[in-house]
DNA sequence: TTGACATGTGACCATTTGGTCACGTACGGT
DNA sequence: ACCGTACGTGACCAAATGGTCACATGTCAA
């Protein structure tokens, strides 16, 4: 697996925020994403490039705009790497519990 | 979520290899893990500390040894963040296909 | 209690990374 | 044709990261 690019891409807080934005609504342009982040256009562009090269974001040009889409396949592969099929249900229960505890703080 | 530490921890190739080793067999000592990696003891120790602080590895002391265990809960949480429950089956099929294609190369 | 083994700490250095900027290219509307 | 808009490139710098080493602590066993 070409995992290096994927994990490096996920290691930055801004890039994860961009993924969150695209998870919420797909097909946004660079300018639109830029307005959601405290950073110049150049920074955002660099981050999107990293995400695209990692296969976490797919793009499509439309005139002078570039549309960005979330591509979750690599995330699924991460999961499959360290979660044993047989213990998956047990872990899921733990993860749900952890989420609930944190929300109720 | 305290995701920063988790993603930073996963961003390094050596640390992912250590997780693979622990996924394969739990409860190993530092010295044992050191022998599996091309690096001095100090480097491995630093990496294990990062993994432990991220909650990806749990430890237990036993005499002068320190035993390391894989803790996959944070991995599950990553998955849950960007994989929509309703599209999960479709993505899984894609991920399986990708794995098969890469294996047959 | 002495010695060997297993783990721990802080300083140090080379490389990578995140962010900005000056400048450049491409498309659309009027 | 022209101007405004949207995206792209390369250089540059400060900060974070990965790795090693000298040195230190704790534990077992003879």
PDB file of N, CA and C (backbone and C1' of nucleotides) in Angstrom, chain C residues 27-30, chain D residues 1-4:
ATOM      1  P    DC C  27      -7.865  27.403 -20.287  1.00  0.00           P
ATOM      2  O5'  DC C  27      -9.309  28.005 -19.995  1.00  0.00           O
ATOM      3  C5'  DC C  27      -9.880  27.779 -18.716  1.00  0.00           C
ATOM      4  C4'  DC C  27     -10.718  28.974 -18.314  1.00  0.00           C
ATOM      5  C3'  DC C  27     -11.783  29.365 -19.340  1.00  0.00           C
ATOM      6  O3'  DC C  27     -13.060  29.074 -18.796  1.00  0.00           O
ATOM      7  C1'  DC C  27     -10.714  31.260 -18.347  1.00  0.00           C
ATOM      8  P    DG C  28     -14.383  29.175 -19.651  1.00  0.00           P
ATOM      9  O5'  DG C  28     -15.265  30.254 -18.887  1.00  0.00           O
ATOM     10  C5'  DG C  28     -14.630  31.236 -18.087  1.00  0.00           C
ATOM     11  C4'  DG C  28     -15.610  32.302 -17.670  1.00  0.00           C
ATOM     12  C3'  DG C  28     -16.765  32.528 -18.640  1.00  0.00           C
ATOM     13  O3'  DG C  28     -17.864  33.081 -17.926  1.00  0.00           O
ATOM     14  C1'  DG C  28     -15.201  34.323 -18.787  1.00  0.00           C
ATOM     15  P    DG C  29     -19.207  33.453 -18.670  1.00  0.00           P
ATOM     16  O5'  DG C  29     -19.200  35.055 -18.690  1.00  0.00           O
ATOM     17  C5'  DG C  29     -19.193  35.757 -17.445  1.00  0.00           C
ATOM     18  C4'  DG C  29     -18.915  37.237 -17.640  1.00  0.00           C
ATOM     19  C3'  DG C  29     -19.930  37.971 -18.533  1.00  0.00           C
ATOM     20  O3'  DG C  29     -20.131  39.258 -17.985  1.00  0.00           O
ATOM     21  C1'  DG C  29     -17.773  38.243 -19.427  1.00  0.00           C
ATOM     22  P    DT C  30     -21.544  40.013 -18.168  1.00  0.00           P
ATOM     23  O5'  DT C  30     -21.143  41.399 -18.839  1.00  0.00           O
ATOM     24  C5'  DT C  30     -20.095  42.182 -18.266  1.00  0.00           C
ATOM     25  C4'  DT C  30     -19.428  43.047 -19.316  1.00  0.00           C
ATOM     26  C3'  DT C  30     -20.406  43.630 -20.351  1.00  0.00           C
ATOM     27  O3'  DT C  30     -20.290  45.045 -20.329  1.00  0.00           O
ATOM     28  C1'  DT C  30     -18.475  42.778 -21.395  1.00  0.00           C
TER      29       DT C  30
ATOM     30  P    DA D   1      -7.643  40.632 -29.927  1.00  0.00           P
ATOM     31  O5'  DA D   1      -7.425  41.923 -29.042  1.00  0.00           O
ATOM     32  C5'  DA D   1      -7.714  43.181 -29.626  1.00  0.00           C
ATOM     33  C4'  DA D   1      -8.164  44.102 -28.502  1.00  0.00           C
ATOM     34  C3'  DA D   1      -7.225  44.115 -27.304  1.00  0.00           C
ATOM     35  O3'  DA D   1      -7.225  45.434 -26.767  1.00  0.00           O
ATOM     36  C1'  DA D   1      -9.335  43.275 -26.618  1.00  0.00           C
ATOM     37  P    DC D   2      -6.027  45.805 -25.703  1.00  0.00           P
ATOM     38  O5'  DC D   2      -6.772  45.714 -24.296  1.00  0.00           O
ATOM     39  C5'  DC D   2      -7.924  46.544 -24.058  1.00  0.00           C
ATOM     40  C4'  DC D   2      -8.712  45.993 -22.898  1.00  0.00           C
ATOM     41  C3'  DC D   2      -7.896  45.751 -21.630  1.00  0.00           C
ATOM     42  O3'  DC D   2      -8.168  46.819 -20.720  1.00  0.00           O
ATOM     43  C1'  DC D   2      -9.516  44.008 -22.061  1.00  0.00           C
ATOM     44  P    DC D   3      -7.262  46.951 -19.344  1.00  0.00           P
ATOM     45  O5'  DC D   3      -8.229  46.348 -18.238  1.00  0.00           O
ATOM     46  C5'  DC D   3      -9.605  46.707 -18.242  1.00  0.00           C
ATOM     47  C4'  DC D   3     -10.375  45.748 -17.347  1.00  0.00           C
ATOM     48  C3'  DC D   3      -9.690  45.482 -16.005  1.00  0.00           C
ATOM     49  O3'  DC D   3     -10.637  45.617 -14.970  1.00  0.00           O
ATOM     50  C1'  DC D   3     -10.193  43.424 -17.104  1.00  0.00           C
ATOM     51  P    DG D   4     -10.172  45.652 -13.397  1.00  0.00           P
ATOM     52  O5'  DG D   4     -10.832  44.326 -12.802  1.00  0.00           O
ATOM     53  C5'  DG D   4     -12.235  44.143 -12.928  1.00  0.00           C
ATOM     54  C4'  DG D   4     -12.589  42.686 -12.709  1.00  0.00           C
ATOM     55  C3'  DG D   4     -12.082  42.120 -11.377  1.00  0.00           C
ATOM     56  O3'  DG D   4     -13.138  41.383 -10.766  1.00  0.00           O
ATOM     57  C1'  DG D   4     -11.322  40.771 -13.176  1.00  0.00           C
TER      58       DG D   4
END
